[in-house]
Every structure is written in C-alpha cells, then in structure tokens.
XYZ file of C-alpha atoms in Angstrom:
305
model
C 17.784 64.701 -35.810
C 19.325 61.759 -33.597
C 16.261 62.147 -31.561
C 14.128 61.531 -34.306
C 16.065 58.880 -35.857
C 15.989 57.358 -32.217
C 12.139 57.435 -32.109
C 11.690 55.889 -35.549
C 14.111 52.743 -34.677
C 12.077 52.434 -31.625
C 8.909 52.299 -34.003
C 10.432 49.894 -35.996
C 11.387 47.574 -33.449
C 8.302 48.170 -32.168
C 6.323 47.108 -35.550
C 9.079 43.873 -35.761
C 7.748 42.709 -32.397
C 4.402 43.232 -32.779
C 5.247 41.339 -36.037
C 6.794 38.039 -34.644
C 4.477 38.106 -31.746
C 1.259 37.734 -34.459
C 3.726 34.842 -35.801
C 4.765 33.494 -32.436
C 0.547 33.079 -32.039
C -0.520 31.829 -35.770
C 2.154 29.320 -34.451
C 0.898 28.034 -31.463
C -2.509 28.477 -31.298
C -3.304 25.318 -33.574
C -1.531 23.655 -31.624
C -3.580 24.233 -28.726
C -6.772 24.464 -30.455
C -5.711 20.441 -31.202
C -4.969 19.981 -27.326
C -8.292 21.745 -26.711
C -10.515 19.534 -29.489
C -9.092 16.283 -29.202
C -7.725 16.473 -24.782
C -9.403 18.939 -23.009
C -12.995 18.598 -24.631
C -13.130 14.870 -24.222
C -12.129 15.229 -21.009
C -14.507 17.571 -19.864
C -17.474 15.798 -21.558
C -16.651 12.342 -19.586
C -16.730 14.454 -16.325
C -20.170 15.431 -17.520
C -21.049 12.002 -18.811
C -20.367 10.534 -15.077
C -22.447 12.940 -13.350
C -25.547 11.490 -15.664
C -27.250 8.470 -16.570
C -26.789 8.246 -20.313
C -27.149 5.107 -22.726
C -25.691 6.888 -25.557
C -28.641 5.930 -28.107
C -31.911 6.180 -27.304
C -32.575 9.121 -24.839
C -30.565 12.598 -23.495
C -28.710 12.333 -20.392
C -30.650 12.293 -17.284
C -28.648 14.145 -14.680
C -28.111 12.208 -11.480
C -24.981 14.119 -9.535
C -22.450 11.804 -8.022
C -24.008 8.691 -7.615
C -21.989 6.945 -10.609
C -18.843 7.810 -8.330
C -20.769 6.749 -5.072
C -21.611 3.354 -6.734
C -17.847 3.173 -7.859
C -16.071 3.231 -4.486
C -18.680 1.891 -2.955
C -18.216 -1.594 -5.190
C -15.956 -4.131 -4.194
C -15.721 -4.831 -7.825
C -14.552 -1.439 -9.421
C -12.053 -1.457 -6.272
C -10.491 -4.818 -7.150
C -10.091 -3.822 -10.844
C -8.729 -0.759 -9.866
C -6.110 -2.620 -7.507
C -5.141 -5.114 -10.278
C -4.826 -2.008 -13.071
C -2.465 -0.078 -9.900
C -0.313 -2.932 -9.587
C -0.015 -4.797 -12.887
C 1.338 -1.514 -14.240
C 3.312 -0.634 -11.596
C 5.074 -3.839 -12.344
C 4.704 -3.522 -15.983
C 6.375 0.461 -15.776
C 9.524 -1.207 -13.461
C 10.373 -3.653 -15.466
C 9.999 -1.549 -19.101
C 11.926 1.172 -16.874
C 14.703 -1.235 -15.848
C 14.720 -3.399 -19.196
C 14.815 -0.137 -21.085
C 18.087 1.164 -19.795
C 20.204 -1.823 -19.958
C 19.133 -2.374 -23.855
C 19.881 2.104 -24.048
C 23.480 0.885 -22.181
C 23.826 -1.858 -24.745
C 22.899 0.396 -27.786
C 25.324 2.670 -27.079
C 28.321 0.216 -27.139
C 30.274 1.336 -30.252
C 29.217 -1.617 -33.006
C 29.197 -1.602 -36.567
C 25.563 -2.655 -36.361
C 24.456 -0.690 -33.859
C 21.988 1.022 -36.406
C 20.204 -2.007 -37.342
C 19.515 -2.895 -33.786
C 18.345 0.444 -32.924
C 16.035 0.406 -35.957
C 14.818 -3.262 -34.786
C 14.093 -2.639 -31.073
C 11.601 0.119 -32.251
C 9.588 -2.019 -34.986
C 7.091 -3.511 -31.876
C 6.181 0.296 -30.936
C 5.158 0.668 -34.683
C 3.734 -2.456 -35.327
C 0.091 -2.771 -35.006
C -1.328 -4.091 -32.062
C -4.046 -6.225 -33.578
C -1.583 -7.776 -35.503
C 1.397 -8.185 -32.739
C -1.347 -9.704 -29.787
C -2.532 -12.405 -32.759
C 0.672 -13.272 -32.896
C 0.916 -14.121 -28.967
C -2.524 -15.585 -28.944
C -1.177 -18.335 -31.377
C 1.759 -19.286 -29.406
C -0.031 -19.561 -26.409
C -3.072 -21.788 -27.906
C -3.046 -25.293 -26.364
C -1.271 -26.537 -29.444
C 0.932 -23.427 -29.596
C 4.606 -22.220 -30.305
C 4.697 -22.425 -26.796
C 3.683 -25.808 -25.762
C 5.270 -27.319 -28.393
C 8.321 -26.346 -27.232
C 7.246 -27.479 -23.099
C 6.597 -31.087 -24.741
C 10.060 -31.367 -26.937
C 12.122 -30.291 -23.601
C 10.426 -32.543 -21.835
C 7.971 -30.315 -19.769
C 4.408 -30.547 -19.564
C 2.279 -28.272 -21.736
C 0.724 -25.808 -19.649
C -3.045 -23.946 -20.619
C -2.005 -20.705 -20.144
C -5.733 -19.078 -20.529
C -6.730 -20.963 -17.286
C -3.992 -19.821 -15.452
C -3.853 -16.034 -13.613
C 0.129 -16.006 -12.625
C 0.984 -16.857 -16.542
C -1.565 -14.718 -18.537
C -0.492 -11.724 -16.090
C 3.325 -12.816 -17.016
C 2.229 -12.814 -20.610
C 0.268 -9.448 -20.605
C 3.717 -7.648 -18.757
C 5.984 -9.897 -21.297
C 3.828 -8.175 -24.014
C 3.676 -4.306 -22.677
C 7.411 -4.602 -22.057
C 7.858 -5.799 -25.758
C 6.025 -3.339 -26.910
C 7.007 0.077 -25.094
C 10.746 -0.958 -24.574
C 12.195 -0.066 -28.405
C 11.020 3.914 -27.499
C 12.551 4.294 -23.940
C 15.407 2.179 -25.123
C 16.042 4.566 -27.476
C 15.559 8.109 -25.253
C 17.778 6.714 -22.702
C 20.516 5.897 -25.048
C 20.078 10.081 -26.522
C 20.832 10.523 -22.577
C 23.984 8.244 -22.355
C 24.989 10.212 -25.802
C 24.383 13.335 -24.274
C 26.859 12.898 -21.576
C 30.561 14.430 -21.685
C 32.442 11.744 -22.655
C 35.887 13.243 -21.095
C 33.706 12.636 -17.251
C 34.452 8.761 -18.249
C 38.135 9.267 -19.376
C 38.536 11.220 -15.898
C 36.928 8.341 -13.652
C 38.992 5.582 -15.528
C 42.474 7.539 -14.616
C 41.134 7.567 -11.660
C 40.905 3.810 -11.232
C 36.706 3.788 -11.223
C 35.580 0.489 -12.870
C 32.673 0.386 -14.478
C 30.029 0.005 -12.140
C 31.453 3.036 -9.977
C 31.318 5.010 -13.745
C 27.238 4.160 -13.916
C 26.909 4.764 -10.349
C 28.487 8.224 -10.374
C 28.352 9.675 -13.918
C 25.343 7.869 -15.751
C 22.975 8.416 -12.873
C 23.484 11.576 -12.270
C 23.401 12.334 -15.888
C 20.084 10.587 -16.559
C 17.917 12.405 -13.878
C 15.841 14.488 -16.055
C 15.402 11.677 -19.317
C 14.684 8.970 -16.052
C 11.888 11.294 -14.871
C 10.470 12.057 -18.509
C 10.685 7.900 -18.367
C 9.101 7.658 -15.887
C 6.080 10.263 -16.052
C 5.402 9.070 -19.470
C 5.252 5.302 -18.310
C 2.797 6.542 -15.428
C 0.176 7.665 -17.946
C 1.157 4.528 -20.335
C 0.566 2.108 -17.455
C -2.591 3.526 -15.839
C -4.167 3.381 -19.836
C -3.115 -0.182 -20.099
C -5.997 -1.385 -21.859
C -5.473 -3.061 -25.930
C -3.253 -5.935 -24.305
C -5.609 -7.259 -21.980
C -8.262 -6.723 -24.523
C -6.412 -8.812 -27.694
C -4.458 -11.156 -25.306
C -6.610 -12.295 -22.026
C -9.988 -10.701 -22.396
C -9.586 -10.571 -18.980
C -9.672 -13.988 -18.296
C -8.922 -16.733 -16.603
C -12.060 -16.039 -14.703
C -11.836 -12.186 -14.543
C -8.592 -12.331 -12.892
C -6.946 -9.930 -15.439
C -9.490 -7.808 -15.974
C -8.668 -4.415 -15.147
C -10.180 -1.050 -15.101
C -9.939 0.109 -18.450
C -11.053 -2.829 -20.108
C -14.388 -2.199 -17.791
C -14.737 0.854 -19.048
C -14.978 -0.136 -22.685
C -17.419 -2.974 -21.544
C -19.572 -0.148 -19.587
C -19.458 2.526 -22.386
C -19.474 0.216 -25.705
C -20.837 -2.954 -25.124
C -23.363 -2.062 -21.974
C -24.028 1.162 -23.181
C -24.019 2.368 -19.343
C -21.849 6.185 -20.476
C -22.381 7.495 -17.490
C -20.542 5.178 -15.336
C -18.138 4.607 -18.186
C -17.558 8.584 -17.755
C -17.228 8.337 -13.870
C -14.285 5.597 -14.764
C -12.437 7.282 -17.005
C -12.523 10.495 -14.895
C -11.591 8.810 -12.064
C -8.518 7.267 -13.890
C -7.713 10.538 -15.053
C -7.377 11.951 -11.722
C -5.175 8.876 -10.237
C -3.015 9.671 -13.585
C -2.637 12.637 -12.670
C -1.931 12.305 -9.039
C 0.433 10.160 -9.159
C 2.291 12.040 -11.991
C 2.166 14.957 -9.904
C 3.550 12.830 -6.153
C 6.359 11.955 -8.633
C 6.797 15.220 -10.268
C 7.197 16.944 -6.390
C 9.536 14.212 -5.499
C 12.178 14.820 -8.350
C 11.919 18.483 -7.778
C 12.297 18.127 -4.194
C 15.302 15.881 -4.589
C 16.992 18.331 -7.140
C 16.396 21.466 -4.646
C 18.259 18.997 -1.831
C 21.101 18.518 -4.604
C 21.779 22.162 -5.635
C-alpha cells in the first residue's frame, strides 16, 4: 500500500509539473513571439535589404551581394558620419552617465519634496519629442530665448545654426535632458538598495563623505552602473530624432550623423538597400561594443571575487 500511495504522489507531482511547465510556456512564448515580430524579423530583413539593390516601390530587390557594404567603408563619407555618430554619443552617454548619478545622489537626500522632484526629472523622457525639440528650435532662432538673453547681459547674439561647436553642445544639452530623469531615477533604486548600517559603520569610523561614495556607493552600484551603461550604448549609437528636429544636420553637414543618413537613404532617396547595409552595420558596432563592455565588467568582477 505505501508503495502504491508512493507511485501515485509521484504521478501527481508529475501531472503538477507538466501542468506549470504548459503555464510557464503560454507565459513566455508571447513574449518572444513579440521579440521575434517586432526585433529579430526586422533585423533579419535589413541584413537582406543590404545585400540588394531595392527602391522600395517600383521593382523587387535585385540581389547584388556585398557591394552596399563595399561602397560603405570604402566612402570617406559614411566613415566620417560614422566617426561623428561614435563620438558625439560617446560624449553624450558620459555626460548623461555622470549627470545622472549626481541628480540619483541628490534624489535620495531625505526631503519633504523629494517626490515631486523625482516625478519632474522624468516628465522630458515622457514628453514627446516633436514637441520638446520645437521648443529648443525657438530659443535658439536668431531672435530667440536665447539671444535675447546674450543681448540683455551684454553679449553678442550668436547664430547658433551656423555654428558646429554650439549646435553639437545643443544636440548633447538636449539628449542629456532628455534620457537623464530615467537613469536618475535607477541609480537612486541603487543608492536605496544599499544597507544603510555600511554608512553608520564608515561614519564611526571617521570616513567623510567622499571616502563613504568612494568605498560603499561604488562598490554598491556595479551592476545598476553597467545596466547604465549598456543601455546608454544602444541609446547613443540610435541617436537619431535630435539631430533630425534640432540641427537637420546642419551647419553644413557637420552634425549629420549616421542614422540620420539612413533615414535620408531609406525614406527620402528610396536607396533600401544601402539604408539596410547601414542599419546592419550599426547593429553590429551596437553590439560589439556592448559586448567589449559586457567582458570587461565580468572580467573585473572575476578579479574581485
């Protein structure tokens, strides 16, 4: 009898796995499905798209290998646009990066109005972009916010469209605006996350405060500084709506970056093939250079344990 009873409450168990595995799938497989329709399709279709010469309208694509991605790194052009969309958002991830966790420091400073100002620092993320850029396009106009204020201090009013060093500090000045409020906010659920008796310790102990960042924040923040980090990768290398809405890539095409080439190659030149070799090939630098990063964290954390 207690070897029966012993088989059946295997069968049971059995049946209840079975049962939340079935679940555990219904679950998670629209999720992927999504990942599949809406990441992994697109993606493979613009690695087809560059291997063909394809208008998009009139005609099927004409399959011409890898010359799209010859005449890409074989053009000085693509190269420089390329450089500039490498290095304005390496500049543009920094500064959100370093921006971000002084306002997370300052949000978590015990204030009776601390909710308002972590409610406010996340209104630019939400706020459409269309709307936010307009907004920076009029106080940069001639007669702008912007010079108006230049000529009542005294300064000379400056035409910012004409000149490369300011629209590039207005572009970064924008992206940081916009993409500080959500990092701002995941490194303060870091700083929360942290025993707060580590701090009570290092004060007894005579650390001030820089010595309590130093040795207790840091350490504490590896993981939500590399999440940071990744995710600003993949933000900066699709830089794209703010040089579209604020610069257009001018003075002179000294903004211009590689993203905003792709939309003029795919949408307004119809040319999908190269447009397809782009956005692969942005892909793949995304991806490298999440992946350098990724190895260097892990490598560091294998040195530390």
């Amino acid at each position: 009898m207690e070897e029966m009873k012993r088989i059946n409450n295997k069968k049971k168990c059995s049946i209840r796995q079975q049962r939340r595995t079935r679940l555990a799938y219904k679950i998670i497989i629209p999720f992927f499905a999504y990942i599949a329709l809406w990441g992994v399709m697109p993606l493979l279709y613009g690695l087809y798209l560059g291997l063909t010469e394809y208008n998009g309208l009139s005609r099927k694509p004409v399959f011409i290998g890898l010359k799209n991605y010859r005449d890409f790194f074989t053009n000085a052009a693509y190269m420089a646009l390329l450089w500039r969309q490498i290095w304005m958002g390496a500049i543009c991830l920094f500064m959100n990066t370093f921006l971000s966790f002084l306002l997370g420091l300052a949000l978590n400073v015990p204030s009776k109005a601390r909710g308002f100002f972590r409610s406010g620092i996340y209104v630019p993320c939400i706020a459409a972009t269309s709307i936010t850029s307009a907004i920076f396009v009029v106080l940069l106009e001639p007669n702008g916010v912007m010079n108006t204020i230049l000529k009542r201090i005294g300064s000379s009013p400056i035409t910012w469209q004409y000149s490369q060093f300011w629209m590039v500090f207005w572009i970064m000045v924008y992206f940081v605006w916009k993409n500080i409020g959500p990092a701002a906010i995941i490194w303060l659920g870091g700083l929360q996350s942290i025993d707060a008796s580590l701090y009570e310790a290092a004060k007894m102990d005579g650390a001030n405060s820089f010595q309590r960042i130093r040795y207790i924040t840091m350490p504490g923040l590896r993981f939500v500084a590399s999440y940071i980090i990744l995710t600003g990768i993949i933000g900066a290398m699709q830089m794209f709506d703010v040089v579209m809405f604020l610069s257009k890539g001018n003075p002179y095409g000294k903004t211009d970056i590689l993203m905003y080439r792709l939309y003029r190659d795919g949408i307004v030149n119809f040319n999908m093939g190269m447009a397809g070799a782009e956005s692969t090939i942005i892909g793949m630098i995304t991806i490298i250079f999440s992946m350098v990063y990724f190895r260097m964290v892990l490598k560091k954390e294998d040195q530390n344990a």
